[in-house]
Coordinates of C-alpha atoms and ligand atoms in Angstrom, one line a residue:
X1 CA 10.2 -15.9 20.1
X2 CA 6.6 -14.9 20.2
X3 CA 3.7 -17.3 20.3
X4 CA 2.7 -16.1 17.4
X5 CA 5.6 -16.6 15.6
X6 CA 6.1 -20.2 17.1
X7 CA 2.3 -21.1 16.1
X8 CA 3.0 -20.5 12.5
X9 CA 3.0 -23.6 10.5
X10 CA 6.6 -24.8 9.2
X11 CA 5.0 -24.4 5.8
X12 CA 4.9 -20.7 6.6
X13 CA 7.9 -20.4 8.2
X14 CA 10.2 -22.1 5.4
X15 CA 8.9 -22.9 2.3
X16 CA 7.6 -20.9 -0.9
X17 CA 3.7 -21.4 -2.7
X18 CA 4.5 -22.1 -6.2
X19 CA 1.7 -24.3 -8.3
X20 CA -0.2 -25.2 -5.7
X21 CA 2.2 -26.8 -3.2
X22 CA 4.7 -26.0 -0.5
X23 CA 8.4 -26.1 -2.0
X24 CA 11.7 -25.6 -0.8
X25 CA 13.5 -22.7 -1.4
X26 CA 16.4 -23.6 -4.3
X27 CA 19.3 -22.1 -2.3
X28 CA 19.9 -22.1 1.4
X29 CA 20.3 -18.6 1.6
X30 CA 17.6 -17.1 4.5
X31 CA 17.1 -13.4 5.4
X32 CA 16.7 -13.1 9.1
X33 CA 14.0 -10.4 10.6
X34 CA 15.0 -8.2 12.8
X35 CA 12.7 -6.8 15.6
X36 CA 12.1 -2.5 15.3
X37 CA 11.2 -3.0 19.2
X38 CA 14.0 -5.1 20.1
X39 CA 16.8 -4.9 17.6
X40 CA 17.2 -8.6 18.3
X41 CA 16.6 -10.9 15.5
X42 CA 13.5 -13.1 15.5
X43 CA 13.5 -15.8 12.9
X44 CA 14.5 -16.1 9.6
X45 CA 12.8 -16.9 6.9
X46 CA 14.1 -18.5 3.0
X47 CA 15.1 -16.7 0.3
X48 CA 14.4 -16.7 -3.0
X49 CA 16.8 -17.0 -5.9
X50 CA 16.4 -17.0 -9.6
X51 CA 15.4 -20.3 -10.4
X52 CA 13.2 -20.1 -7.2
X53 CA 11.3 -17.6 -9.3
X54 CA 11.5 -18.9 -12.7
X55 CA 9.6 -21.6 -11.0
X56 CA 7.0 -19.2 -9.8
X57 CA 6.7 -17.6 -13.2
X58 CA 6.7 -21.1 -14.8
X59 CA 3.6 -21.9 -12.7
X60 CA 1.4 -19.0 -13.1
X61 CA 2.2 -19.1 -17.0
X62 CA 1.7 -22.7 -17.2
X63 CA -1.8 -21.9 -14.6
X64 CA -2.4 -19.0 -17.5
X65 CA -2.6 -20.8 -20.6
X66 CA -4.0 -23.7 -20.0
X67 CA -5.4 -24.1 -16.3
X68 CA -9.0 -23.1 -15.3
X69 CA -8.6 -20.3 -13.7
X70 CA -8.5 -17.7 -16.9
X71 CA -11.4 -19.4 -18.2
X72 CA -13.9 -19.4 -15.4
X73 CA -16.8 -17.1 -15.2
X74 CA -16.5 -14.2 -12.8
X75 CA -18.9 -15.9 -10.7
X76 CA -17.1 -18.7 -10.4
X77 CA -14.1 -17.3 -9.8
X78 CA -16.3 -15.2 -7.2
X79 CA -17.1 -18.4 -5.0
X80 CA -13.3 -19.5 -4.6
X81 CA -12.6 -15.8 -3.7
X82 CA -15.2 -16.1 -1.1
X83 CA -13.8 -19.0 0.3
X84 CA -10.2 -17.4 0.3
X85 CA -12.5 -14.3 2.0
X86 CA -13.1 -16.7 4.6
X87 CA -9.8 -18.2 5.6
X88 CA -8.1 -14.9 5.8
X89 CA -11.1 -13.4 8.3
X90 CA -10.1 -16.3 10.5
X91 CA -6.3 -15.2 10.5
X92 CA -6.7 -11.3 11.3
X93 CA -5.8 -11.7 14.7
X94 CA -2.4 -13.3 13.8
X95 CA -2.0 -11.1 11.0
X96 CA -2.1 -8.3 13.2
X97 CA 0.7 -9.5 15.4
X98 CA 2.4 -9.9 12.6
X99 CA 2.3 -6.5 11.2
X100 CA 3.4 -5.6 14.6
X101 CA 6.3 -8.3 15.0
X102 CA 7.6 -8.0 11.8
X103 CA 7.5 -4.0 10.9
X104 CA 6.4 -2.5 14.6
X105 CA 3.3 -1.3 13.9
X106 CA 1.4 -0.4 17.0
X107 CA -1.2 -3.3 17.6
X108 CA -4.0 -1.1 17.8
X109 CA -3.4 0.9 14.7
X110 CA -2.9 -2.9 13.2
X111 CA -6.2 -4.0 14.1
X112 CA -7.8 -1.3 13.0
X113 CA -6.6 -0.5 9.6
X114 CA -6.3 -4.5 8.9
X115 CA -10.0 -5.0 8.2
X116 CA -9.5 -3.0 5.3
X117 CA -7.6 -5.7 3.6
X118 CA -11.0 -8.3 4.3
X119 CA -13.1 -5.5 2.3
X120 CA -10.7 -5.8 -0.7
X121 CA -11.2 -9.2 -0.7
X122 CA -15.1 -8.9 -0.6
X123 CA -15.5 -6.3 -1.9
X124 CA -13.7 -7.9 -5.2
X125 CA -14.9 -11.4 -4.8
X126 CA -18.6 -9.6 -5.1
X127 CA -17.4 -7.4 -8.4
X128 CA -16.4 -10.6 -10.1
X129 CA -19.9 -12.1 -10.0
X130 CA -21.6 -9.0 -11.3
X131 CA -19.0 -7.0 -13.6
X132 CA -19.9 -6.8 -17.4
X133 CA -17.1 -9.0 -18.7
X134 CA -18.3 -8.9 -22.5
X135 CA -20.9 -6.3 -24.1
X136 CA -22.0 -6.1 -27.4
X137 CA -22.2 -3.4 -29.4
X138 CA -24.1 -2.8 -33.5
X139 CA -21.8 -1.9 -35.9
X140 CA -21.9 -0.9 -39.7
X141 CA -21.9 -5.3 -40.7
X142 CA -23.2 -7.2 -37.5
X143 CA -22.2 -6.4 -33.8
X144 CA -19.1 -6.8 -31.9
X145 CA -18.8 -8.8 -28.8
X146 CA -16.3 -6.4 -26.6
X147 CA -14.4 -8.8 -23.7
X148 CA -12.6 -7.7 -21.1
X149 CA -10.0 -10.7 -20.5
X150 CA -8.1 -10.9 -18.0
X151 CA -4.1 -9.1 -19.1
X152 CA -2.6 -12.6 -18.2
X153 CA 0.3 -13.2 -15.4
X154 CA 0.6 -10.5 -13.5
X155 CA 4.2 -9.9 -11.2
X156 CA 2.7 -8.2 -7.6
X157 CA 5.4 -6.5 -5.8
X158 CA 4.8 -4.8 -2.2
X159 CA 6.7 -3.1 0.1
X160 CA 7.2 -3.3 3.6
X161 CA 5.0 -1.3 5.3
X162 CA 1.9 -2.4 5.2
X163 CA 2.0 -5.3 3.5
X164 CA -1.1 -7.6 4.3
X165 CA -3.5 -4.5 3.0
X166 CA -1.6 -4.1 0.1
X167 CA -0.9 -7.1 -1.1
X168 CA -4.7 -8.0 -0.7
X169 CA -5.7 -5.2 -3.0
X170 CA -3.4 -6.8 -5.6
X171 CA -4.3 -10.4 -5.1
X172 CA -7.9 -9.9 -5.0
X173 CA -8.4 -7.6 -8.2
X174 CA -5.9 -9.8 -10.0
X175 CA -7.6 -13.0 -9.1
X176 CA -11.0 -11.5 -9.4
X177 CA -10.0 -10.3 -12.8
X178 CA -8.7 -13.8 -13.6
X179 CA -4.9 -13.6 -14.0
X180 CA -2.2 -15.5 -12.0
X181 CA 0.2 -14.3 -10.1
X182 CA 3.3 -14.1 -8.7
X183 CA 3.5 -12.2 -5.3
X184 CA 6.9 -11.3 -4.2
X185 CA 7.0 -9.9 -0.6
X186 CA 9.4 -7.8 0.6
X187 CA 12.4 -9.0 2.9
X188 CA 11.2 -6.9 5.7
X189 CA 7.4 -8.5 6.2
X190 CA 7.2 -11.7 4.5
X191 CA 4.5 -13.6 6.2
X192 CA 1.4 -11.9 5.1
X193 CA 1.6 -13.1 1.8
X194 CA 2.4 -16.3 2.7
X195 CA -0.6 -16.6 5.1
X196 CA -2.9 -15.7 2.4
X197 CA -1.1 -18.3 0.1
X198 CA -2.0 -21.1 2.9
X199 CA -5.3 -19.6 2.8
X200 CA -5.5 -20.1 -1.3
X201 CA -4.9 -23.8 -0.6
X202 CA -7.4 -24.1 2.2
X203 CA -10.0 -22.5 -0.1
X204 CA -8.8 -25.1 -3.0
X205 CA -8.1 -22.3 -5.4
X206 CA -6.3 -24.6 -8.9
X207 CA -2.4 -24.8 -8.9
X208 CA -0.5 -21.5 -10.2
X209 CA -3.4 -19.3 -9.6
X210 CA -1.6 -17.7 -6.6
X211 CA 2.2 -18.5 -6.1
X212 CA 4.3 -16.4 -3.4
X213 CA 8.1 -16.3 -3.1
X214 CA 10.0 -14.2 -0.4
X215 CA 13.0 -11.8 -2.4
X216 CA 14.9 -9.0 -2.2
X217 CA 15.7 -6.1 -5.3
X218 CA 17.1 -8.3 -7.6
X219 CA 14.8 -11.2 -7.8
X220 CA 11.8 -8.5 -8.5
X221 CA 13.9 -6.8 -11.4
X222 CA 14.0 -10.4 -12.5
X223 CA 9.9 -10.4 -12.2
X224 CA 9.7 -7.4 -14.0
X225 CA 12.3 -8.2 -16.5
X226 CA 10.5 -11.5 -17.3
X227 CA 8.5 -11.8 -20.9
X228 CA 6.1 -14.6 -19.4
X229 CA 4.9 -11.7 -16.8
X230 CA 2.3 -9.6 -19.1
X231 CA 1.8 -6.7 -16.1
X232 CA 3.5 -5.6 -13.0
X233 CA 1.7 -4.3 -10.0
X234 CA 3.9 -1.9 -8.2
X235 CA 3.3 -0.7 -4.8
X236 CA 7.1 1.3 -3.3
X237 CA 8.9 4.6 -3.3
X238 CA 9.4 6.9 -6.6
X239 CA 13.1 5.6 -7.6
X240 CA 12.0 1.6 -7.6
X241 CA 8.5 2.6 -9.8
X242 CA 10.3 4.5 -12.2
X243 CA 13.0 1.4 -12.9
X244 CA 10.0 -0.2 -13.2
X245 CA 8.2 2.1 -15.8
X246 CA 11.6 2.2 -17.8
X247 CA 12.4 -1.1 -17.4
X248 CA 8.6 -2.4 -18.2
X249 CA 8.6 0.0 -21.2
X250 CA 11.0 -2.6 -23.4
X251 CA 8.1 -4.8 -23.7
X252 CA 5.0 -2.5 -23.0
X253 CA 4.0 -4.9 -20.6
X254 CA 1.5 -3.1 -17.9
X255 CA 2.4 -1.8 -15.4
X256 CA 0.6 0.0 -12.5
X257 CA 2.6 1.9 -9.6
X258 CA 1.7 3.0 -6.3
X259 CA 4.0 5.4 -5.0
X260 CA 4.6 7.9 -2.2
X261 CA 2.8 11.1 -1.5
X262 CA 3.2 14.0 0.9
X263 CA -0.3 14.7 1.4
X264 CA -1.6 18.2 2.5
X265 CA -4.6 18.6 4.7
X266 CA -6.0 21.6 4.6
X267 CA -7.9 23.4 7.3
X268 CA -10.5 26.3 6.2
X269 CA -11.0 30.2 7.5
X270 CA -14.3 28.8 9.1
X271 CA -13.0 25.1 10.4
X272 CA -14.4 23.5 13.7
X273 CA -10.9 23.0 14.9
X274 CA -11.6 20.5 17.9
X275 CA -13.7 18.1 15.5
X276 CA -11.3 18.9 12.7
X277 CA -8.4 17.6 14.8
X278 CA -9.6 14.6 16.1
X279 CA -10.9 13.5 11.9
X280 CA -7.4 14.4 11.3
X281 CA -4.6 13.9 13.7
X282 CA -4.8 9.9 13.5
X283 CA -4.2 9.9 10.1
X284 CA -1.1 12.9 10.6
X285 CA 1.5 10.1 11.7
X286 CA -0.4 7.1 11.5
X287 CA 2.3 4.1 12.1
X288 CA 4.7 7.0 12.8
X289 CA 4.3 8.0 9.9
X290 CA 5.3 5.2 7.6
X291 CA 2.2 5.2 5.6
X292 CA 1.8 6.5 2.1
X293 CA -1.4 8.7 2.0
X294 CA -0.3 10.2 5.9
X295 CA -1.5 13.6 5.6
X296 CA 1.8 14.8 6.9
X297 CA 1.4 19.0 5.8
X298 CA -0.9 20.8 7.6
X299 CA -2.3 24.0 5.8
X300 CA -3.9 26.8 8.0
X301 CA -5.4 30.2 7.5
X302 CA -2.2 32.2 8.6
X303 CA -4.6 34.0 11.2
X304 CA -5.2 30.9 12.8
X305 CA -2.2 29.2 12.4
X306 CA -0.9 29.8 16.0
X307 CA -4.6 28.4 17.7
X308 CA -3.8 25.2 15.3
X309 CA -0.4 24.7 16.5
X310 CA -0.8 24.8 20.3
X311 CA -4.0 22.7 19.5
X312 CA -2.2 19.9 17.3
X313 CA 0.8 20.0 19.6
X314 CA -1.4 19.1 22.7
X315 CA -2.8 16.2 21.5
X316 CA 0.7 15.0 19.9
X317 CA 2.4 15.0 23.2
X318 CA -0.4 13.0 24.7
X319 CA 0.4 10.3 22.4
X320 CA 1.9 6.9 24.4
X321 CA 5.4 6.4 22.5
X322 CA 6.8 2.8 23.1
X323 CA 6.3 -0.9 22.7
X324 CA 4.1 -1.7 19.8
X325 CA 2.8 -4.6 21.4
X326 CA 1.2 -2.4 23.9
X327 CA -2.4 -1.2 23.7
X328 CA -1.9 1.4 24.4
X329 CA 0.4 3.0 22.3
X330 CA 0.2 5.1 19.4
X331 CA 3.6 5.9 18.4
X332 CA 6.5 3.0 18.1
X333 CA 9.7 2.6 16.6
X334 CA 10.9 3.1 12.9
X335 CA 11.4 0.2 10.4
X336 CA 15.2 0.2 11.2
X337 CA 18.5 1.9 11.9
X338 CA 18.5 3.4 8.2
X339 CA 14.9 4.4 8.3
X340 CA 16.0 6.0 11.7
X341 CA 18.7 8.1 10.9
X342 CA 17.0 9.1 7.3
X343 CA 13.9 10.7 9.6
X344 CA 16.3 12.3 11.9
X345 CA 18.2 14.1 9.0
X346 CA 15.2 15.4 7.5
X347 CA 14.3 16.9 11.1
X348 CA 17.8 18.3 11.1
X349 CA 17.4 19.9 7.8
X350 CA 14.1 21.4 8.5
X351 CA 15.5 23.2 11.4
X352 CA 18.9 24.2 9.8
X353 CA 15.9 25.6 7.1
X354 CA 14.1 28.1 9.4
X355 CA 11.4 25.8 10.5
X356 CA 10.3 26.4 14.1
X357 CA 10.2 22.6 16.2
X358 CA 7.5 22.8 18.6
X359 CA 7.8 19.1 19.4
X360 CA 10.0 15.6 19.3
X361 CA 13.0 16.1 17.6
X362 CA 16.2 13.8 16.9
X363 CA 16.0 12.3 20.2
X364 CA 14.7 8.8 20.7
X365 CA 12.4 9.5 23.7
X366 CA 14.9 8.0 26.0
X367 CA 14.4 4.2 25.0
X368 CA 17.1 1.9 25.7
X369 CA 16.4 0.0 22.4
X370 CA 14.1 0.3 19.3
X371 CA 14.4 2.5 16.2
X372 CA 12.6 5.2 18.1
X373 CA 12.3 8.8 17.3
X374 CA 10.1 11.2 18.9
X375 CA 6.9 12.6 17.0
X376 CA 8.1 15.7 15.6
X377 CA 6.1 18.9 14.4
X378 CA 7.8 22.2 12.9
X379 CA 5.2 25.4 12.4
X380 CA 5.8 28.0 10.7
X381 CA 7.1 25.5 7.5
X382 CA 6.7 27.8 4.2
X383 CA 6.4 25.1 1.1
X384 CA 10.1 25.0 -0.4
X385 CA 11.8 23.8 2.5
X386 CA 12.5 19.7 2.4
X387 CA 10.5 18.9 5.3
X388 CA 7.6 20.1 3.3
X389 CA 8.8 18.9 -0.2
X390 CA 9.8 15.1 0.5
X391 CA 8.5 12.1 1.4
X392 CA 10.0 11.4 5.2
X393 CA 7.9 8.3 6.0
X394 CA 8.3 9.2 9.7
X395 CA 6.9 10.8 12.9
X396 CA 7.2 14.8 11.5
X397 CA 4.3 16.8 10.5
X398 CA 4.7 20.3 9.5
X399 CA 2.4 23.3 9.7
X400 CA 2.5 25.7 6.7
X401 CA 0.1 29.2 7.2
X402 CA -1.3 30.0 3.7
X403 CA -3.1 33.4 2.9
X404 CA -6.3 33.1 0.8
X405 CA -7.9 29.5 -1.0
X406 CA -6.0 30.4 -4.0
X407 CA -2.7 30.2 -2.0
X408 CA -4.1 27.3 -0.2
X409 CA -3.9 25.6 -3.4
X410 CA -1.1 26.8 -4.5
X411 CA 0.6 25.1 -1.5
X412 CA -1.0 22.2 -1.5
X413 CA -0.5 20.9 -4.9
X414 CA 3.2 22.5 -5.0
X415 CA 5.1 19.1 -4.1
X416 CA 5.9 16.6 -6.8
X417 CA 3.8 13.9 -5.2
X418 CA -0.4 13.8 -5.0
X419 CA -1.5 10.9 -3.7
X420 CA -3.6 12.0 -0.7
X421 CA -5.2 15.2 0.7
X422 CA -7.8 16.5 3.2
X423 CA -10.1 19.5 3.3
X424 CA -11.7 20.6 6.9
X425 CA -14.4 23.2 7.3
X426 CA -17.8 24.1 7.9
X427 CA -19.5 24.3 4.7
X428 CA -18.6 21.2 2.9
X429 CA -19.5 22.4 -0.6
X430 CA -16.7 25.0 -0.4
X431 CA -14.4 22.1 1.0
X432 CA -15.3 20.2 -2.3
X433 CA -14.0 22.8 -4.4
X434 CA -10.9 23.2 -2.3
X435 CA -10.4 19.4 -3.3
X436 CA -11.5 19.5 -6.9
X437 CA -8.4 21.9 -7.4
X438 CA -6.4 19.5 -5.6
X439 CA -3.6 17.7 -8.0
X440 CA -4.2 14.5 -5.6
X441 CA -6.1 11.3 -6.7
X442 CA -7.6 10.7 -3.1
X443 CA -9.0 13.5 -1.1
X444 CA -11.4 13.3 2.1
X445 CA -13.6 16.0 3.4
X446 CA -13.6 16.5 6.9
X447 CA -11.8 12.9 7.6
X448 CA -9.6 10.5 5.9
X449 CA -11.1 7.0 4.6
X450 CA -10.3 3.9 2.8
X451 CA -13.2 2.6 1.1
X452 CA -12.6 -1.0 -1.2
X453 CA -15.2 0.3 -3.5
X454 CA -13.6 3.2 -4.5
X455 CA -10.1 3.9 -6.8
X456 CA -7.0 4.7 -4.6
X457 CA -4.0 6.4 -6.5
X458 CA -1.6 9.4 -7.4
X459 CA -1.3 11.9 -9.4
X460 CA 2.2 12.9 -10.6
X461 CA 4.9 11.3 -9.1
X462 CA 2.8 9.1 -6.8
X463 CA 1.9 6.6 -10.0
X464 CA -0.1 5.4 -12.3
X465 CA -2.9 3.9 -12.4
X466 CA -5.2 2.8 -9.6
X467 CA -6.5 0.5 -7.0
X468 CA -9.6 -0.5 -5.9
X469 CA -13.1 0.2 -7.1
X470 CA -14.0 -1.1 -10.5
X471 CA -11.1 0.9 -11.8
X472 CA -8.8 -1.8 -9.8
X473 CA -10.8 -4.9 -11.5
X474 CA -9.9 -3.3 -14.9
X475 CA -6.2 -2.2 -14.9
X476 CA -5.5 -6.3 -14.9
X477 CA -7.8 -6.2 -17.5
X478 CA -7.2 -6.5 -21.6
X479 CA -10.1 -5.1 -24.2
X480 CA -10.7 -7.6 -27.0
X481 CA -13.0 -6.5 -29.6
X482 CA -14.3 -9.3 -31.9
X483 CA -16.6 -8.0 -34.8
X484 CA -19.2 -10.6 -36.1
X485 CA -21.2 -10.3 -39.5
X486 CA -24.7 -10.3 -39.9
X487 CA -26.5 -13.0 -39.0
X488 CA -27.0 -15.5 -41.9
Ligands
NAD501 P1 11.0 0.0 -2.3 O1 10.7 0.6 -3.6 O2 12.4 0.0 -1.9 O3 10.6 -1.5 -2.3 C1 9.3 -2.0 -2.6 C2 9.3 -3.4 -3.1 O4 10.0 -3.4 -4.3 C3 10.1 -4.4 -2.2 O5 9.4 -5.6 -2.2 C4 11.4 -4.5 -2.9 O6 12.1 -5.7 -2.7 C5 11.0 -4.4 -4.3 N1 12.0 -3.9 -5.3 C6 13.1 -3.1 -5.0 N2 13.8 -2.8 -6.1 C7 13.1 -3.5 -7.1 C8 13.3 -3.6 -8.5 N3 14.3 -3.0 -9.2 N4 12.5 -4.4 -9.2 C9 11.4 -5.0 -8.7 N5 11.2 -4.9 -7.3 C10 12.0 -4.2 -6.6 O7 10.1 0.7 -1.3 P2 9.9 0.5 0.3 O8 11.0 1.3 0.9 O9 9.8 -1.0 0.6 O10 8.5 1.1 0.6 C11 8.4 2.5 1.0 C12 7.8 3.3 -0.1 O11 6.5 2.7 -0.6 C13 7.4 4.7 0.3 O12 7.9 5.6 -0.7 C14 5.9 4.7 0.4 O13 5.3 5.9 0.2 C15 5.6 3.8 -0.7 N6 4.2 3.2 -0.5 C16 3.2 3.6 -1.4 C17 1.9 3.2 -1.2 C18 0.8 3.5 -2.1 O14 -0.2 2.9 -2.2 N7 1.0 4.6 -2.9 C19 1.6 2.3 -0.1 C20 2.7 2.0 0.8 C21 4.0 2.4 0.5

C-alpha cells in the first residue's frame, strides 16, 4: 500500500458523509480498487446501497427545506466556500497521488491539471458574493422582484476519469448557488469526493449541505429516479446521459450532461507548425487520452499534411511510456483490462479501414504489467472511418488532410460529438472564424485552456447545458418572478 493511501484517515477510507457526520455504510458490501500500474488490488473501499442513499437524499432534502444553507446570502455562503477553498488547497498534493493511484494518471499531468479544480472553487466562492440574485424590474401595476433561487437538491454524478476537477465544478456552483447535494463517485476513483467531504466538515459547512456516498450504476439511477432530487448533474459517456435525459424527463427535473467529444484541431495553410505543436500535442493524448475535450483529430492542409505527420510523430515517440508514479512520464496505462482491449479494437479497425499507422499500435510497449498500450497515430484518416467518428478515450490520434477552410469545416464539425476544438495559424482573426463555424461549445486559438470563469460544454451529443462561468452558477438555478402593486 502506498503512503498515501495508508495516511488517509479511516473516515476516508470506510465511511460515507451524509448530514454532516461520518456513517457506516448500510451493507458490508465493499468494491475493491484495482491498480492500472500494477493490476494488483489496493484497498477497498464501502459500498453504497439503497437505503445508504435514501439517507443521503433524506439529508440534503431535509438540509433543503429547512436548514440554512438555501437561505443564506451569496456572501455568506461565499465565506464557507472560502474556507472549504482552503482545506482543499492544503490537500492537492494527496489528491494528486490519488488521481494517479486510483485511475493512473501520470503525476505530472495530475499536478498540473489539478489546480484547475482550486479555481472552480474560487472562482465560484467569489461569484456568490457578487452575482445579482434578485433584480427588479417596472411593470404595467408596480415592479416585480425577479429571484434566482437556488433549483433545490441537486443529485452530482461523476465519472472516473478525472474525478477531483469534475466533481469540484459541480460542488462549488451547486453550493455557491445554494442547493444541497448528493455526490455520488464513481467505483473506480472514490476518494476525491470524499476528501472534499472531510474538507466541508473542516470548514463547518451546516449538515446535509454536502453528503457523498461511493456507488456503482444502480444506486445513481436510483439518484436520478428519486422525486426529492429537483436536478441532476451529469458528467459520463453518451449512453448513461441519455438514460438520464429519458429517465429525468418523467418529472422534468433538471438535468445537465457532460458528455464525450472527439475534438478536432485544426491546423491552418499559414500555421507555425513548431509553436503549433508544442500548444497542441499535450492536450492530443493527455492522460492517454482518457480525457473528454482531448483534441484527438488532427486537421491539416492536405499540402502539408506529410511535414505535420513526421513532425507530430517525432515528438510522440519521445514521450516516456510507463509508471505513472514517475516524473517523468507522460504516457501510462489505461483504466483497465476492458478499457484496454476497447482502445486496441478501435486501432484494429482503423487499420482494417485504410488508415495508415505511423506509430504505437495494439502492442503494450513491452510492460510486464499495467493496462498499457502504445500511443498510437494513423495519417492519412479521411472522416468516416471509426477512428475518426468515435469517442476512443485512449492513446490514438489521427491525422485527416482537408482541402480548403470550407472542407476544414466540413470535417471538423462532421462527428456527432462537439465538445472541444482548436484552431492554429498565423493570423488569429482568420482562426476565429474557423472556430465560429465550429459546431463545438469550447474552442481555443492557438492552445487549449480551462479557464473557471468561462462555460465549458457540448454541442450535440456532448450535452446540455454548461459548466463554469456564470452560466454554471445559473443552470442550479430557478427564476421566480414575484409581481408587487403599487406602492400604497
Ligand atoms: P459512465 O457513463 O459509465 O459513468 C459515469 C458515472 O455515471 C459513474 O459514476 C457511474 O457509476 C454513473 N452511472 C452509470 N450508469 C448510471 C445510471 N443509469 N444512472 C446514474 N448514474 C449512472 O461513464 P465513464 O465511463 O465513467 O466515463 C467516461 C465518459 O465520460 C467518456 O465518454 C468521457 O468523454 C465522459 N466525460 C465527459 C466529460 C465532460 O466534461 N464532457 C468529462 C470527463 C468524462
Amino acid at each position: 500500500m502506498s503512503e498515501y493511501i495508508a495516511a488517509l484517515s479511516s473516515n476516508v477510507r470506510s465511511r460515507f458523509f451524509i448530514d454532516g457526520e461520518w456513517v457506516q455504510s448500510h451493507s458490508d458490501a465493499r468494491h475493491v480498487l484495482i491498480s492500472p500500474a500494477t493490476e494488483e488490488p489496493f484497498m477497498s473501499v464501502p459500498l453504497a446501497d439503497s437505503v445508504d442513499v435514501e439517507r443521503a437524499v433524506a439529508a440534503a432534502r431535509r438540509a433543503f427545506d429547512s436548514g440554512p444553507w438555501p437561505k443564506m446570502s451569496g456572501a455568506e455562503r461565499s465565506v464557507y466556500l472560502k474556507r472549504l477553498t482552503e482545506e482543499i488547497r492544503q490537500r492537492l498534493p494527496l489528491l494528486a497521488q490519488l488521481w494517479t493511484e486510483q485511475v493512473g494518471a501520470p503525476i505530472t499531468f495530475a499536478n498540473g491539471l489539478l489546480p484547475a479544480g482550486i479555481t472552480r472553487f474560487e472562482f465560484f466562492a467569489s461569484l456568490a458574493e457578487s452575482y445579482e440574485f434578485e433584480d427588479r424590474r417596472p411593470t404595467r401595476r408596480g415592479h416585480a422582484r425577479v429571484r434566482r433561487e437556488p433549483v433545490g437538491v441537486a443529485a452530482l454524478i461523476a465519472p472516473w476519469n478525472a474525478t477531483f476537477p469534475i466533481v469540484s465544478h459541480k460542488i462549488a456552483a451547486a453550493l455557491a448557488a445554494g442547493c444541497t447535494v448528493v455526490v455520488k463517485s464513481p467505483l473506480e476513483s472514490p476518494l476525491d469526493a470524499l476528501i472534499i467531504a472531510e474538507c466541508a466538515a473542516a470548514a463547518g459547512l451546516p449538515p446535509g449541505a454536502l453528503n457523498v456516498i461511493t456507488a456503482g450504476r444502480d444506486e445513481g439511477a436510483q439518484l436520478v429516479q428519486s422525486r426529492d432530487v429537483d436536478k441532476i448533474s451529469f458528467t459520463g459517456s453518451v449512453a448513461t446521459g441519455q438514460w438520464i435525459a429519458r429517465t429525468a424527463a418523467e418529472r422534468l427535473a433538471r438535468v445537465t450532461l457532460e458528455l464525450g467529444g472527439k475534438s478536432a484541431a485544426v491546423l491552418l495553410d499559414d500555421v507555425d507548425l513548431p509553436s503549433a505543436l508544442a500548444a497542441l500535442t499535450p492536450f492530443t493524448m493527455p492522460f492517454s487520452g482518457q480525457i473528454c475535450f482531448a483534441q484527438t483529430r488532427i486537421l491539416v492542409p492536405k499540402a502539408r499534411h506529410d511535414e505535420v505527420v513526421d513532425a507530430y510523430a517525432a515528438i510522440i515517440a519521445k514521450l516516456k511510456v510507463g509508471d505513472p508514479h514517475d516524473a517523468d512520464t507522460r504516457i501510462g496505462p489505461l483504466l483497465n483490462a476492458v478499457q484496454r482491449d476497447r482502445v486496441r479494437g478501435y486501432i484494429e479497425r482503423g487499420m482494417e479501414e485504410g488508415a495508415r499507422l505511423v506509430l504505437g499500435g495494439t502492442g503494450n510497449g513491452g510492460f510486464k504489467k499495467g493496462y498499457f498500450v502504445e500511443p498510437t497515430v494513423f495519417s492519412q484518416v479521411s472522416s468516416p472511418m471509426t477512428i475518426a467518428q468515435q469517442e476512443i478515450f485512449g492513446a490514438v490520434v489521427s491525422i485527416l488532410p482537408y482541402d480548403g477552410i470550407d472542407d476544414a469545416v466540413r470535417i471538423a464539425n462532421d462527428t456527432p460529438y462537439g465538445l472541444s476544438g482548436s484552431v492554429y495559424g498565423r493570423d488569429v482573426e482568420q482562426a476565429y472564424a474557423l472556430a465560429s463555424r465550429m459546431r463545438a461549445g469550447h474552442i481555443g486559438i492557438n492552445g487549449v485552456e480551462l479557464a473557471a470563469n468561462v462555460p465549458f460544454g457540448g454541442f450535440k451529443l456532448s450535452g446540455v447545458g454548461r459548466e463554469g462561468g456564470r452560466e454554471g452558477l445559473e443552470a442550479f438555478l430557478e427564476t421566480r418572478a414575484v409581481l408587487m402593486p403599487a406602492a400604497a
